[in-house]
mmCIF file of C-alpha atoms in Angstrom:
data_model
loop_
_atom_site.group_PDB
_atom_site.id
_atom_site.type_symbol
_atom_site.label_atom_id
_atom_site.label_comp_id
_atom_site.label_asym_id
_atom_site.label_seq_id
_atom_site.Cartn_x
_atom_site.Cartn_y
_atom_site.Cartn_z
ATOM 1 C CA GLN A 40 241.056 85.115 130.553
ATOM 2 C CA ALA A 41 239.243 82.232 132.275
ATOM 3 C CA SER A 42 236.293 84.522 133.030
ATOM 4 C CA ILE A 43 236.086 85.633 129.380
ATOM 5 C CA THR A 44 236.221 82.027 128.185
ATOM 6 C CA LYS A 45 233.452 81.052 130.591
ATOM 7 C CA SER A 46 231.251 83.934 129.457
ATOM 8 C CA GLU A 47 231.764 83.028 125.802
ATOM 9 C CA PHE A 48 230.875 79.410 126.539
ATOM 10 C CA LEU A 49 227.680 80.450 128.328
ATOM 11 C CA ARG A 50 226.703 82.743 125.462
ATOM 12 C CA MET A 51 227.361 80.058 122.849
ATOM 13 C CA ALA A 52 225.509 77.363 124.804
ATOM 14 C CA ALA A 53 222.520 79.633 125.377
ATOM 15 C CA HIS A 54 222.313 80.542 121.685
ATOM 16 C CA GLU A 55 222.399 76.860 120.718
ATOM 17 C CA LEU A 56 219.623 76.040 123.190
ATOM 18 C CA ARG A 57 217.388 78.947 122.176
ATOM 19 C CA THR A 58 216.376 77.503 118.772
ATOM 20 C CA PRO A 59 215.110 74.080 119.948
ATOM 21 C CA ALA A 60 213.427 75.723 122.937
ATOM 22 C CA GLY A 61 211.627 78.117 120.586
ATOM 23 C CA VAL A 62 210.460 75.245 118.374
ATOM 24 C CA LEU A 63 209.207 73.365 121.436
ATOM 25 C CA ARG A 64 207.179 76.343 122.644
ATOM 26 C CA GLY A 65 205.802 76.928 119.159
ATOM 27 C CA TYR A 66 204.431 73.405 118.842
ATOM 28 C CA LEU A 67 203.064 73.514 122.388
ATOM 29 C CA SER A 68 201.236 76.727 121.538
ATOM 30 C CA MET A 69 199.699 75.120 118.448
ATOM 31 C CA LEU A 70 198.637 72.087 120.477
ATOM 32 C CA ARG A 71 196.960 74.298 123.061
ATOM 33 C CA ASP A 72 195.145 76.615 120.648
ATOM 34 C CA GLY A 73 193.881 73.814 118.390
ATOM 35 C CA THR A 74 195.977 74.671 115.322
ATOM 36 C CA LEU A 75 197.078 71.025 115.097
ATOM 37 C CA GLY A 76 193.582 69.725 115.790
ATOM 38 C CA SER A 77 191.584 69.098 118.924
ATOM 39 C CA SER A 78 193.540 67.694 121.852
ATOM 40 C CA PRO A 79 192.353 64.410 123.382
ATOM 41 C CA PRO A 80 190.230 64.701 126.537
ATOM 42 C CA GLY A 81 192.295 65.293 129.655
ATOM 43 C CA TRP A 82 195.253 66.848 127.844
ATOM 44 C CA GLU A 83 194.584 70.453 128.824
ATOM 45 C CA ARG A 84 196.249 70.265 132.231
ATOM 46 C CA PRO A 85 199.360 68.299 131.090
ATOM 47 C CA LEU A 86 199.864 70.727 128.197
ATOM 48 C CA GLU A 87 199.561 73.661 130.588
ATOM 49 C CA VAL A 88 202.258 72.199 132.847
ATOM 50 C CA VAL A 89 204.603 71.348 129.955
ATOM 51 C CA ASP A 90 204.143 74.836 128.495
ATOM 52 C CA ALA A 91 204.986 76.382 131.871
ATOM 53 C CA LYS A 92 208.148 74.277 132.105
ATOM 54 C CA ALA A 93 209.113 75.228 128.549
ATOM 55 C CA GLY A 94 208.705 78.851 129.617
ATOM 56 C CA GLU A 95 211.059 78.214 132.538
ATOM 57 C CA LEU A 96 213.624 76.755 130.134
ATOM 58 C CA THR A 97 213.386 79.801 127.871
ATOM 59 C CA GLY A 98 213.799 82.042 130.906
ATOM 60 C CA LEU A 99 216.954 80.203 131.967
ATOM 61 C CA ILE A 100 218.393 80.599 128.477
ATOM 62 C CA ASP A 101 217.599 84.322 128.466
ATOM 63 C CA ASP A 102 219.250 84.693 131.880
ATOM 64 C CA LEU A 103 222.456 83.113 130.594
ATOM 65 C CA LEU A 104 222.509 85.385 127.539
ATOM 66 C CA LEU A 105 221.832 88.524 129.551
ATOM 67 C CA ALA A 106 224.440 87.663 132.189
ATOM 68 C CA ALA A 107 227.038 87.168 129.447
ATOM 69 C CA SER A 108 226.064 90.511 127.864
ATOM 70 C CA MET A 109 226.410 92.246 131.223
ATOM 71 C CA GLU A 110 229.937 90.981 131.645
ATOM 72 C CA GLY A 111 230.768 92.296 128.192
ATOM 73 C CA GLY A 112 229.081 95.646 128.863
ATOM 74 C CA THR A 113 226.793 95.246 125.851
ATOM 75 C CA VAL A 114 223.324 95.490 127.417
ATOM 76 C CA PRO A 115 221.220 98.034 125.459
ATOM 77 C CA VAL A 116 219.304 100.599 127.520
ATOM 78 C CA ARG A 117 216.243 102.397 126.115
ATOM 79 C CA PRO A 118 215.000 104.827 128.769
ATOM 80 C CA GLU A 119 211.470 106.176 128.665
ATOM 81 C CA VAL A 120 209.024 107.706 131.122
ATOM 82 C CA PHE A 121 206.249 105.446 132.410
ATOM 83 C CA ASP A 122 203.982 104.867 135.394
ATOM 84 C CA LEU A 123 205.555 102.426 137.832
ATOM 85 C CA ARG A 124 202.100 101.296 138.969
ATOM 86 C CA GLU A 125 201.351 99.990 135.480
ATOM 87 C CA ALA A 126 204.642 98.090 135.398
ATOM 88 C CA VAL A 127 203.708 96.399 138.679
ATOM 89 C CA GLY A 128 200.227 95.586 137.389
ATOM 90 C CA ALA A 129 201.710 94.021 134.257
ATOM 91 C CA ALA A 130 204.118 91.913 136.337
ATOM 92 C CA LEU A 131 201.248 90.666 138.492
ATOM 93 C CA GLY A 132 199.362 89.702 135.346
ATOM 94 C CA ARG A 133 202.321 87.702 134.065
ATOM 95 C CA ALA A 134 202.627 85.894 137.413
ATOM 96 C CA GLU A 135 198.930 85.072 137.665
ATOM 97 C CA GLY A 136 199.144 81.627 136.069
ATOM 98 C CA ARG A 137 201.958 80.365 138.268
ATOM 99 C CA ALA A 138 200.463 81.959 141.375
ATOM 100 C CA THR A 139 197.189 80.141 140.723
ATOM 101 C CA LEU A 140 198.969 76.805 140.302
ATOM 102 C CA LEU A 141 200.746 77.317 143.645
ATOM 103 C CA GLY A 142 197.653 78.547 145.464
ATOM 104 C CA ALA A 143 199.448 81.808 146.237
ATOM 105 C CA ARG A 144 197.840 84.899 147.718
ATOM 106 C CA ILE A 145 199.124 88.164 146.259
ATOM 107 C CA GLU A 146 198.263 91.585 147.640
ATOM 108 C CA SER A 147 199.080 94.975 146.149
ATOM 109 C CA ASP A 148 199.173 98.480 147.571
ATOM 110 C CA LEU A 149 199.519 100.949 144.715
ATOM 111 C CA ALA A 150 199.789 104.716 145.047
ATOM 112 C CA ALA A 151 196.638 106.712 144.286
ATOM 113 C CA GLU A 152 198.427 108.950 141.759
ATOM 114 C CA PRO A 153 200.817 108.014 138.923
ATOM 115 C CA VAL A 154 204.374 107.269 140.048
ATOM 116 C CA LEU A 155 206.488 108.288 137.073
ATOM 117 C CA VAL A 156 209.972 106.900 136.518
ATOM 118 C CA GLU A 157 212.522 107.183 133.747
ATOM 119 C CA ALA A 158 214.072 103.830 132.875
ATOM 120 C CA ASP A 159 214.044 100.982 130.375
ATOM 121 C CA SER A 160 210.556 99.551 130.934
ATOM 122 C CA GLU A 161 211.522 96.068 129.741
ATOM 123 C CA HIS A 162 214.403 95.967 132.218
ATOM 124 C CA ILE A 163 212.124 97.061 135.061
ATOM 125 C CA GLY A 164 209.593 94.423 134.046
ATOM 126 C CA ARG A 165 212.300 91.795 134.216
ATOM 127 C CA ILE A 166 213.373 92.924 137.693
ATOM 128 C CA LEU A 167 209.784 92.771 138.941
ATOM 129 C CA ASP A 168 209.296 89.331 137.384
ATOM 130 C CA ASN A 169 212.419 88.055 139.139
ATOM 131 C CA LEU A 170 211.341 89.437 142.515
ATOM 132 C CA VAL A 171 207.798 88.083 142.255
ATOM 133 C CA ASN A 172 208.912 84.664 141.072
ATOM 134 C CA ASN A 173 211.546 84.443 143.796
ATOM 135 C CA ALA A 174 208.848 85.179 146.359
ATOM 136 C CA LEU A 175 206.743 82.355 144.898
ATOM 137 C CA THR A 176 209.680 79.946 144.635
ATOM 138 C CA TYR A 177 211.174 80.488 148.076
ATOM 139 C CA SER A 178 207.995 79.923 150.053
ATOM 140 C CA ALA A 179 207.107 76.676 151.779
ATOM 141 C CA GLY A 180 203.414 75.828 151.566
ATOM 142 C CA GLU A 181 201.031 78.341 150.022
ATOM 143 C CA PRO A 182 202.989 81.510 149.147
ATOM 144 C CA TRP A 183 201.960 84.983 150.274
ATOM 145 C CA LEU A 184 203.441 88.178 148.916
ATOM 146 C CA ARG A 185 202.650 91.863 148.719
ATOM 147 C CA LEU A 186 203.808 94.506 146.253
ATOM 148 C CA SER A 187 203.599 98.157 147.210
ATOM 149 C CA VAL A 188 204.418 101.252 145.160
ATOM 150 C CA ALA A 189 205.389 104.602 146.662
ATOM 151 C CA GLU A 190 206.922 107.856 145.458
ATOM 152 C CA ALA A 191 209.550 110.372 146.616
ATOM 153 C CA PRO A 192 211.636 108.518 145.601
ATOM 154 C CA PRO A 193 209.759 106.148 143.261
ATOM 155 C CA ARG A 194 210.076 102.622 144.609
ATOM 156 C CA VAL A 195 208.524 99.168 144.679
ATOM 157 C CA ALA A 196 208.681 96.880 147.691
ATOM 158 C CA VAL A 197 208.162 93.128 147.301
ATOM 159 C CA GLU A 198 207.511 91.371 150.588
ATOM 160 C CA ASP A 199 206.962 87.665 151.247
ATOM 161 C CA HIS A 200 206.544 85.204 154.105
ATOM 162 C CA GLY A 201 209.024 82.743 152.623
ATOM 163 C CA VAL A 202 212.073 80.977 154.016
ATOM 164 C CA GLY A 203 214.034 84.203 154.476
ATOM 165 C CA VAL A 204 217.780 84.798 154.256
ATOM 166 C CA ASP A 205 220.503 84.505 156.886
ATOM 167 C CA PRO A 206 222.235 87.857 157.620
ATOM 168 C CA GLU A 207 225.561 86.534 156.326
ATOM 169 C CA GLN A 208 223.905 85.745 152.980
ATOM 170 C CA ALA A 209 222.312 89.177 152.554
ATOM 171 C CA GLU A 210 224.890 90.371 150.013
ATOM 172 C CA ARG A 211 225.886 87.004 148.610
ATOM 173 C CA ILE A 212 222.414 86.431 147.153
ATOM 174 C CA PHE A 213 223.232 89.139 144.581
ATOM 175 C CA GLU A 214 226.318 87.266 143.382
ATOM 176 C CA ARG A 215 226.302 85.435 140.079
ATOM 177 C CA PHE A 216 225.135 81.801 140.374
ATOM 178 C CA TYR A 217 224.629 82.042 144.145
ATOM 179 C CA ARG A 218 221.578 80.134 145.362
ATOM 180 C CA VAL A 219 219.822 79.897 148.704
ATOM 181 C CA ASN A 220 219.376 76.276 149.723
ATOM 182 C CA ASP A 221 216.756 75.482 152.322
ATOM 183 C CA PRO A 222 215.833 71.954 153.466
ATOM 184 C CA ALA A 223 212.142 72.877 153.370
ATOM 185 C CA LEU A 224 212.346 73.598 149.632
ATOM 186 C CA GLY A 225 214.703 70.917 148.358
ATOM 187 C CA TYR A 226 216.446 72.264 145.255
ATOM 188 C CA PRO A 227 214.176 74.880 143.644
ATOM 189 C CA PRO A 228 214.499 75.710 139.924
ATOM 190 C CA GLY A 229 216.675 78.572 138.732
ATOM 191 C CA THR A 230 220.199 79.521 137.703
ATOM 192 C CA GLY A 231 221.161 81.738 140.618
ATOM 193 C CA LEU A 232 221.281 84.661 138.172
ATOM 194 C CA GLY A 233 217.975 86.393 138.894
ATOM 195 C CA LEU A 234 219.089 88.795 141.624
ATOM 196 C CA TYR A 235 222.511 89.301 140.031
ATOM 197 C CA ILE A 236 220.816 90.401 136.802
ATOM 198 C CA SER A 237 218.181 92.452 138.622
ATOM 199 C CA ARG A 238 220.672 94.498 140.639
ATOM 200 C CA ASP A 239 222.732 95.239 137.524
ATOM 201 C CA LEU A 240 219.625 96.293 135.582
ATOM 202 C CA ALA A 241 218.588 98.550 138.458
ATOM 203 C CA GLY A 242 222.030 100.151 138.354
ATOM 204 C CA LEU A 243 221.757 100.724 134.597
ATOM 205 C CA ALA A 244 218.529 102.616 135.321
ATOM 206 C CA GLY A 245 220.294 104.809 137.881
ATOM 207 C CA GLY A 246 218.482 103.025 140.697
ATOM 208 C CA THR A 247 219.156 100.445 143.381
ATOM 209 C CA LEU A 248 217.878 97.040 144.430
ATOM 210 C CA ALA A 249 218.360 96.089 148.061
ATOM 211 C CA LEU A 250 217.311 93.449 150.544
ATOM 212 C CA GLU A 251 215.799 95.780 153.115
ATOM 213 C CA HIS A 252 214.833 93.152 155.659
ATOM 214 C CA SER A 253 214.945 89.379 155.985
ATOM 215 C CA ARG A 254 214.819 86.838 158.756
ATOM 216 C CA PRO A 255 215.084 83.049 158.383
ATOM 217 C CA GLY A 256 211.658 81.475 158.578
ATOM 218 C CA GLU A 257 209.846 84.827 158.439
ATOM 219 C CA GLY A 258 210.351 86.084 154.893
ATOM 220 C CA SER A 259 212.057 88.921 153.049
ATOM 221 C CA ARG A 260 211.439 92.444 151.803
ATOM 222 C CA PHE A 261 213.211 93.669 148.657
ATOM 223 C CA VAL A 262 213.032 97.312 147.579
ATOM 224 C CA LEU A 263 213.634 98.594 144.046
ATOM 225 C CA THR A 264 214.276 102.352 143.995
ATOM 226 C CA LEU A 265 214.272 104.271 140.698
ATOM 227 C CA ARG A 266 214.731 107.802 139.368
ATOM 228 C CA ALA A 267 211.905 110.235 138.797
ATOM 229 C CA PRO A 268 211.914 111.969 135.378
ATOM 230 C CA ALA A 269 214.082 115.060 135.133
ATOM 231 C CA ARG A 270 211.076 116.956 133.750
ATOM 232 C CA THR A 271 207.349 116.374 133.333
ATOM 233 C CA PRO A 272 206.813 114.335 130.148
ATOM 234 C CA VAL A 273 204.344 115.289 127.439
ATOM 235 C CA GLU A 274 203.441 111.651 126.900
ATOM 236 C CA VAL A 275 203.823 108.707 129.244
ATOM 237 C CA ALA A 276 204.709 105.349 127.724
ATOM 238 C CA ARG A 277 203.102 102.095 128.726
ATOM 239 C CA PRO A 278 205.570 99.447 129.930
ATOM 240 C CA ALA A 279 206.725 97.127 127.165
ATOM 241 C CA PRO A 280 205.477 93.546 127.561
ATOM 242 C CA VAL A 281 208.182 91.160 128.735
ATOM 243 C CA PRO A 282 208.416 88.015 126.573
ATOM 244 C CA ALA A 283 206.925 84.955 128.259
ATOM 245 C CA GLY A 284 210.293 83.260 128.543
ATOM 246 C CA ARG A 285 211.616 86.107 130.666
ATOM 247 C CA ARG A 286 209.225 85.702 133.509
ATOM 248 C CA ARG A 287 211.253 83.448 135.680
ATOM 249 C CA GLY A 288 213.919 84.333 138.153
ATOM 250 C CA GLY A 289 216.214 82.410 140.455
ATOM 251 C CA ARG A 290 217.542 83.677 143.742
#
């Protein structure tokens, strides 16, 4: 009963926060694109930072709503066949702004041929966003990460040179609200829901998300494994764009 009450509270709080957050992002967008008139000199950078933080807030709200839906078993799944390489490319595009701000170096190693999977493309996009943003968040100094796509079975590996995870935390990082605290990072942003949500979404797709390797001070390697289509599709869908507010994750 306590768990149900907590989930209902989170859902209600997130719904109440979503409206003012949406209004905030709307006005920021109009300020940036000139709809409300030309911005004073020197405002471009501050507006960019505030817009990024508003996006983080929207992402936190979406995480709370999705986590509550998962507990209630009400997450909709819309499977389709798409090329996993394109999903990775789209995730890298969404991370470009934050990566540039952090001075991050991102490498990719994509398969030469299409790697087809059957899953909800928006869910897979969210998983990739969480993994990429965790790699950026949990890195001291200038982040480095690499995404690689392979087939048989279809999978994506996200590797970083961040703070890493102690062996005893390897499974706990997938628990709801669990966060890795490292003195080198202080208290990074996030809800501690990113990996919890990502593993559940991978399971809904008939796949898995695992921490394949990690060592404190040396970084981590996460692997998302998915299902290949049961038959060759006539038409391959392009991954659905993930709303801007859903780009952030928290380990």
